[in-house]
mmCIF file of C-alpha atoms in Angstrom:
data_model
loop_
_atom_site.group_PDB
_atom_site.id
_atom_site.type_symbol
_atom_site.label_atom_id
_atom_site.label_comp_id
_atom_site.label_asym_id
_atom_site.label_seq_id
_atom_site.Cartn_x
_atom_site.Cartn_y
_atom_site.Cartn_z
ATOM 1 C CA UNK A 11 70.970 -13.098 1.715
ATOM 2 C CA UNK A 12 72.449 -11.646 4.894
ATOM 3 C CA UNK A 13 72.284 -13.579 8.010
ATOM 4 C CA UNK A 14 72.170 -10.140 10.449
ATOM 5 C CA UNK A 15 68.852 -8.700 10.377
ATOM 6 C CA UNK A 16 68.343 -4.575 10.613
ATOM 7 C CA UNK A 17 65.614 -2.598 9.907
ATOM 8 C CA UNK A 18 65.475 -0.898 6.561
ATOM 9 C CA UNK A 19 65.219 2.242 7.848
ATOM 10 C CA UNK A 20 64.742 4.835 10.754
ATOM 11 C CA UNK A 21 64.703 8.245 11.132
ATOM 12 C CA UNK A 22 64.694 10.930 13.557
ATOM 13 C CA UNK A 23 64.977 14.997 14.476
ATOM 14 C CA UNK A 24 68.179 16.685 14.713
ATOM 15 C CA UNK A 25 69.147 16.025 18.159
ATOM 16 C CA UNK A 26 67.294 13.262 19.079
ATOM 17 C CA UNK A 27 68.075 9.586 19.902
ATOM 18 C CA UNK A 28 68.428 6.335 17.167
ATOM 19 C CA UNK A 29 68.793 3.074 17.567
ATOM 20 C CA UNK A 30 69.465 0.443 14.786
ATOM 21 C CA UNK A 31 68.921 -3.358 15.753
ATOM 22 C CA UNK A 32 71.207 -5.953 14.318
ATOM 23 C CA UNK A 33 69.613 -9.488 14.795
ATOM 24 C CA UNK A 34 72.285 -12.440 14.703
ATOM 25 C CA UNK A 35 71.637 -16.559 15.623
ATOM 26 C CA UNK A 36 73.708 -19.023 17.788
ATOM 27 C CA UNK A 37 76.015 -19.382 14.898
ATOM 28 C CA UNK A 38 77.225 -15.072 14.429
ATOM 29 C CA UNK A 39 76.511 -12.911 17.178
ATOM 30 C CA UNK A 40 75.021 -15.935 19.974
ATOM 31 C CA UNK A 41 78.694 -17.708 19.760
ATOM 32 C CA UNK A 42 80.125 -15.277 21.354
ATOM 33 C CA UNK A 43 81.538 -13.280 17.992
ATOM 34 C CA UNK A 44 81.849 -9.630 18.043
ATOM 35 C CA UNK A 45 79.633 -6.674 16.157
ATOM 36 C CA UNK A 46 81.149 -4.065 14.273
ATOM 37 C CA UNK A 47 79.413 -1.668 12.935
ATOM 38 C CA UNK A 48 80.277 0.862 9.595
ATOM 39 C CA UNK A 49 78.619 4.288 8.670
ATOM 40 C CA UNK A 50 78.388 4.334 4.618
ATOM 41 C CA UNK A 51 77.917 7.762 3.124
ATOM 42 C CA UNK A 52 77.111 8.353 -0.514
ATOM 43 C CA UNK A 53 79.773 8.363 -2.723
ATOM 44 C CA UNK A 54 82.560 7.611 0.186
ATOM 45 C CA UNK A 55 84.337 4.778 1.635
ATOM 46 C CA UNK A 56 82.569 2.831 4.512
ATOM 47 C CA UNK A 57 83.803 4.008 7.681
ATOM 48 C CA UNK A 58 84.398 1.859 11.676
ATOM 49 C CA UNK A 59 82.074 3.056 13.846
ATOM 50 C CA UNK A 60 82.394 0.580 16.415
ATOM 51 C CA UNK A 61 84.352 -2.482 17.079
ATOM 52 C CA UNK A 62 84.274 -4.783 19.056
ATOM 53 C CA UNK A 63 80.626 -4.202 20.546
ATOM 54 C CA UNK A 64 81.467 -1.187 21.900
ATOM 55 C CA UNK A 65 84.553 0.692 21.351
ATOM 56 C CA UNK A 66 85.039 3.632 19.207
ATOM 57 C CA UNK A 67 88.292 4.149 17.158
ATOM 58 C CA UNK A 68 89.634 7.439 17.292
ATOM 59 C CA UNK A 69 87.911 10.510 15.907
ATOM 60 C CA UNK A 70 84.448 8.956 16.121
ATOM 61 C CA UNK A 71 82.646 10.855 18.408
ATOM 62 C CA UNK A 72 80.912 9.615 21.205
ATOM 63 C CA UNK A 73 77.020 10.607 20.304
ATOM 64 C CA UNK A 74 77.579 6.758 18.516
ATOM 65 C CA UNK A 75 77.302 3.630 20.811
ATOM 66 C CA UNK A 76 77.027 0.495 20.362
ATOM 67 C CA UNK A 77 76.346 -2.800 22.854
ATOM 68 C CA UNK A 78 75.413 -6.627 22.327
ATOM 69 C CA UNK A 79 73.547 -8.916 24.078
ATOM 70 C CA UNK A 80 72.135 -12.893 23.672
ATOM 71 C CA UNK A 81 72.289 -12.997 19.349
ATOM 72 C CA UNK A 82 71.371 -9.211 18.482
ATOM 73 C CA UNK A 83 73.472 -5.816 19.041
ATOM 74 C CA UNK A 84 72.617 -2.276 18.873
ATOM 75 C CA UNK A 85 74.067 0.994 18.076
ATOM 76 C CA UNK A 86 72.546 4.167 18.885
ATOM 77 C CA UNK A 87 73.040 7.518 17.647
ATOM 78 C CA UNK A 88 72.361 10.091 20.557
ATOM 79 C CA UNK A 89 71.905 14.139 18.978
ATOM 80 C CA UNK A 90 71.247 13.039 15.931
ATOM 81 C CA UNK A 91 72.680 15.586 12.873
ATOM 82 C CA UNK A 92 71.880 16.249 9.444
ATOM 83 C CA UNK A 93 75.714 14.521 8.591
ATOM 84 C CA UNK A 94 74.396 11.216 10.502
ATOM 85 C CA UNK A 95 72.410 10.460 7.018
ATOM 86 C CA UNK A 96 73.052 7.647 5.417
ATOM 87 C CA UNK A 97 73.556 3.838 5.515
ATOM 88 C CA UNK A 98 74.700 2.248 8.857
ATOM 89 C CA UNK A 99 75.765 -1.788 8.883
ATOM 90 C CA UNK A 100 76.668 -3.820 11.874
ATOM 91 C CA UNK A 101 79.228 -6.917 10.706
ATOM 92 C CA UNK A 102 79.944 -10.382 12.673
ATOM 93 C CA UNK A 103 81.444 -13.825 12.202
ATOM 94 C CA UNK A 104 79.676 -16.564 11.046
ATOM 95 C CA UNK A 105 80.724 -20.166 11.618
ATOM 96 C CA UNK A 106 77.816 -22.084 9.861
ATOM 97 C CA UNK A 107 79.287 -25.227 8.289
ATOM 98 C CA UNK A 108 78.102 -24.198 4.698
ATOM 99 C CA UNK A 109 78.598 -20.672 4.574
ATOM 100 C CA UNK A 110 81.510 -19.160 7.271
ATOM 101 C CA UNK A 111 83.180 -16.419 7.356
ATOM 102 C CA UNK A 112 82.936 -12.259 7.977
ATOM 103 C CA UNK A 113 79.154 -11.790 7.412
ATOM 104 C CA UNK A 114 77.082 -8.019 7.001
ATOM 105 C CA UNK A 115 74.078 -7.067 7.883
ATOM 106 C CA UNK A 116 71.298 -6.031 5.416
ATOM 107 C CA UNK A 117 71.897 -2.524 5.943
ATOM 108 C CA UNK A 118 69.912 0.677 7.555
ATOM 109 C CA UNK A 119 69.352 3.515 6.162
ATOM 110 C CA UNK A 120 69.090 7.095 8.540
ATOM 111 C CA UNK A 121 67.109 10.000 7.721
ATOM 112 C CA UNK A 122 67.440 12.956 9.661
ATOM 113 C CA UNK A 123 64.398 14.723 9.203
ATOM 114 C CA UNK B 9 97.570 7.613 7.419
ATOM 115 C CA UNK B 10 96.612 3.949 6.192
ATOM 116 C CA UNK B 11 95.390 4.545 2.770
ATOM 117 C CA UNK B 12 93.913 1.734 -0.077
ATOM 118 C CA UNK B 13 93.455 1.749 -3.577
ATOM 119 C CA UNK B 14 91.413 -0.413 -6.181
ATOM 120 C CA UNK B 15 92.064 -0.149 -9.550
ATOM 121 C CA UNK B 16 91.294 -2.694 -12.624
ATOM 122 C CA UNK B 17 88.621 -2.523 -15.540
ATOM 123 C CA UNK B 18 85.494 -1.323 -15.293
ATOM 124 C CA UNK B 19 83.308 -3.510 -18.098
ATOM 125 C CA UNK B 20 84.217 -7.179 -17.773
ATOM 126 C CA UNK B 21 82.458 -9.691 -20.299
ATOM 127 C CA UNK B 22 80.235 -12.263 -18.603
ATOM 128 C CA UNK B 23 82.494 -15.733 -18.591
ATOM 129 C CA UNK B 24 85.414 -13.544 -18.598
ATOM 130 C CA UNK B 25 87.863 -13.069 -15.277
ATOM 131 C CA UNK B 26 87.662 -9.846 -12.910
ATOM 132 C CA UNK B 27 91.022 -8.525 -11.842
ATOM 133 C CA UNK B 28 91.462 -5.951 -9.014
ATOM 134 C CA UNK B 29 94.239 -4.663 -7.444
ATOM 135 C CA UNK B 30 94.511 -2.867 -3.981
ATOM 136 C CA UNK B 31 97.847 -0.345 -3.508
ATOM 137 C CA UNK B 32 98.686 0.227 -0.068
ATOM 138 C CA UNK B 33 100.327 2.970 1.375
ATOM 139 C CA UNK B 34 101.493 4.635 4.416
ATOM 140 C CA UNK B 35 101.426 1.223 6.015
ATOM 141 C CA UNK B 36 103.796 -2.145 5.565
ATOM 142 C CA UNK B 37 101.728 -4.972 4.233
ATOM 143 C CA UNK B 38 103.742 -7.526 5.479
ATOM 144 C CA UNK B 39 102.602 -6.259 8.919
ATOM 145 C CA UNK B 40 100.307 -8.217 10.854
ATOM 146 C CA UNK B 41 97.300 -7.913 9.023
ATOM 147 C CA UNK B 42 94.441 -9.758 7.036
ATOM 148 C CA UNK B 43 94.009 -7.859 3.605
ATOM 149 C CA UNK B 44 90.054 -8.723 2.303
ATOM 150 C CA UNK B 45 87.706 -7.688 -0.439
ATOM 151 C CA UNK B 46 84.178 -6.531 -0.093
ATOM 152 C CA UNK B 47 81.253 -6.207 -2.762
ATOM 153 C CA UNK B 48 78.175 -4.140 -3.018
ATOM 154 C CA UNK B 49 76.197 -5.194 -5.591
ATOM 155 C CA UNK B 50 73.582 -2.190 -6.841
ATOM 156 C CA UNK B 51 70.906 -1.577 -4.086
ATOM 157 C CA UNK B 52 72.087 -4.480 -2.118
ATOM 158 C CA UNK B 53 74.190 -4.421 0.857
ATOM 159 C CA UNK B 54 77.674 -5.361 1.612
ATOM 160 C CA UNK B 55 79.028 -9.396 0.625
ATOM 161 C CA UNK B 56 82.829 -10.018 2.389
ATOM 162 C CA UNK B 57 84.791 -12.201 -0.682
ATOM 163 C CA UNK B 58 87.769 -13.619 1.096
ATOM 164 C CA UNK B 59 91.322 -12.155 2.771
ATOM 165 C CA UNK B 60 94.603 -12.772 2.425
ATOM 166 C CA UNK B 61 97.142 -12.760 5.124
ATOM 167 C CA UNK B 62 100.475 -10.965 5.558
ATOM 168 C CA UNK B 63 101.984 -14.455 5.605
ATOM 169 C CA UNK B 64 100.142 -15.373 2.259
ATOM 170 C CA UNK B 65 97.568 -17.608 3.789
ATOM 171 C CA UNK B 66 94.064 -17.113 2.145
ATOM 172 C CA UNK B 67 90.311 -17.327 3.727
ATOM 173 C CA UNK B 68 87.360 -17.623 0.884
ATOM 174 C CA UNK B 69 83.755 -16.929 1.345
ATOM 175 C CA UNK B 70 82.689 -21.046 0.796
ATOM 176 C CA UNK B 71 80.165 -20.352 -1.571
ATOM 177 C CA UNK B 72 82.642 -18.465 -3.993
ATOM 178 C CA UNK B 73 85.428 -20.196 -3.049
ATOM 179 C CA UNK B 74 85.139 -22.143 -6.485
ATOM 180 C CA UNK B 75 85.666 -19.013 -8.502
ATOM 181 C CA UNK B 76 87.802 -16.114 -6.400
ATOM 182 C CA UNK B 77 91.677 -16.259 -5.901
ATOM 183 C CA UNK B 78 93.049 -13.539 -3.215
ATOM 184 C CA UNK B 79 97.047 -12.987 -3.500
ATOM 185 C CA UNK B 80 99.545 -10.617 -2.111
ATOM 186 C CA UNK B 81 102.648 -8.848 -4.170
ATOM 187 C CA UNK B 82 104.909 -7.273 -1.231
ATOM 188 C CA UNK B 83 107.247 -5.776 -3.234
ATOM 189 C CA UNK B 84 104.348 -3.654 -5.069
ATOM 190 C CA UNK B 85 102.794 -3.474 -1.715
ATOM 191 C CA UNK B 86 99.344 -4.900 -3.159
ATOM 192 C CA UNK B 87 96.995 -7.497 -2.884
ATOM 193 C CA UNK B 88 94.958 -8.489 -5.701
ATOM 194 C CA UNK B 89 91.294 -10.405 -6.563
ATOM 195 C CA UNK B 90 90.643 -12.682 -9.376
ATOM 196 C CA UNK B 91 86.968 -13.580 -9.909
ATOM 197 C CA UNK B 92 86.191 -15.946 -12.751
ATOM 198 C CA UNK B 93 83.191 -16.791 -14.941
ATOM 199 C CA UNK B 94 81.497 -13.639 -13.942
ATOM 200 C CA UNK B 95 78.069 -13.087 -14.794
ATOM 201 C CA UNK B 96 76.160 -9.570 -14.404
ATOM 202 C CA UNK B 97 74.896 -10.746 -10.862
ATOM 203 C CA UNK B 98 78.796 -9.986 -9.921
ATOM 204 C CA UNK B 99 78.366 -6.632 -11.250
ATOM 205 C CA UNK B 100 79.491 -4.377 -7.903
ATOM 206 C CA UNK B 101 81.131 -1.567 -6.645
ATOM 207 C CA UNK B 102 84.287 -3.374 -5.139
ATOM 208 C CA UNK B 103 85.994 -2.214 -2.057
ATOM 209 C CA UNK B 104 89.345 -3.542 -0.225
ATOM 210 C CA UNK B 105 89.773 -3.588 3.329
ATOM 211 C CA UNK B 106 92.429 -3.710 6.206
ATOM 212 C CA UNK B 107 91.658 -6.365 9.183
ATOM 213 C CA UNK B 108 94.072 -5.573 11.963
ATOM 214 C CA UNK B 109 92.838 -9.362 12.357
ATOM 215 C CA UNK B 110 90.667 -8.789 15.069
ATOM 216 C CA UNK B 111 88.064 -9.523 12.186
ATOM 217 C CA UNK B 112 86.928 -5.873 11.628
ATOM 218 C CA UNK B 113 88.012 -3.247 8.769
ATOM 219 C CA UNK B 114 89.380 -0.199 10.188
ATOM 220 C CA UNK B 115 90.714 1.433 6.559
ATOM 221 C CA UNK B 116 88.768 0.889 3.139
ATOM 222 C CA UNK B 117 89.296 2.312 -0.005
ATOM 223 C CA UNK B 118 86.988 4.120 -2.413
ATOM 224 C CA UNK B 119 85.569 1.665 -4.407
ATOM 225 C CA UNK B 120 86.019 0.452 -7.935
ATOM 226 C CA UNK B 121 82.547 -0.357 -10.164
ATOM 227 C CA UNK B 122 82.615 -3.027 -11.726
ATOM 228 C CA UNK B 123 80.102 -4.155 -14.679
ATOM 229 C CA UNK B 124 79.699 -7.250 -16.179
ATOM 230 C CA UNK B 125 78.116 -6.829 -19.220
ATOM 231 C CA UNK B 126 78.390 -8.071 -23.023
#
């Protein structure tokens, strides 16, 4: 089971405003690790959204966002469109003593409705 | 343009070994780079494996550490996974990733499935 919480699911109208939540613990996103978040569209390759907290790689446009704060992060999608569907994870470092390492989220899925 | 490639048998036998390899191209990698493997098992959300280094160096998930083995071939510019004693709970689509070691993947490729099954 994942150790970064997100909601199942959210949805929104084309053009409006998304957030996803991405809930970490002292050991992930509360020491200090960065959030990276991936947009996963059916039958294609997950793709970097954001990395490092907040900064976009090239060609990702800037209606995506993403900040951290305390043990949880966020990205939000701002004019939501009908390509924004699909499954959006945020990704950390854990340093637990049993279980370290790059760790995922548990996944959101976005419907543009 | 930074571009991966699984490849490797899609039925595996439960107790048997996975093998996977990742071809890189447009990119040397003996640059300075972690190369890892990802899972997604059916309905379930990502699971990182383990990387290997452009130096060779290796980095395991601990609680697979037991059963995966991560290596790199520079002169076929690939990087390969071996998974033993599978059972169907491995059964996955299996990605492989570039980490510009920063610790997040900025190029993945496609995606092998991968069934274990009798």
């Amino acid at each position: 089971q994942s150790v970064l919480t997100q909601p199942p699911s959210v949805s929104g109208a084309p053009g409006q405003r998304v957030t996803i939540s991405c809930t970490g613990s002292r050991s992930n996103i509360g020491a200090g690790y960065d959030v990276n978040w991936y947009q996963h569209l059916p039958g294609t390759a997950p793709r970097l959204l954001i990395f490092g907290n907040s900064n976009r790689p090239s060609g990702v446009p800037d209606r995506f966002s993403g900040s951290k704060s305390g043990t949880s992060a966020s990205l939000a999608i701002t004019g939501l469109q009908a390509e924004d569907e699909g499954d959006y994870y945020c990704q950390s470092y854990d340093s637990s003593l049993n279980d370290s390492g790059y760790v995922f989220g548990t996944g959101t899925r976005v419907t543009v409705l | 343009q930074v571009q991966l490639q699984e490849s490797g048998p899609g039925l595996v036998e439960p107790s048997e070994t996975l093998s996977l390899t990742c071809t890189v191209s447009g990119d040397s990698i003996s640059s300075n780079h972690y190369w890892s493997w990802i899972r997604q098992p059916p309905g379930k959300g990502l699971e990182w494996l383990g990387y290997v280094s452009y130096s060779g160096n290796t980095n395991y998930k601990p609680s697979l550490k037991s059963r995966v083995t991560i290596s790199l071939d520079t002169s076929k510019k690939q990087f390969s996974l071996k998974m033993k004693s599978v059972t169907p709970a491995d059964t996955a689509v299996y990605y492989c990733a570039r980490d510009d070691t920063s610790g997040h993947f900025d190029y993945w490729g496609q995606g092998t499935l991968v069934t274990v099954s009798s």
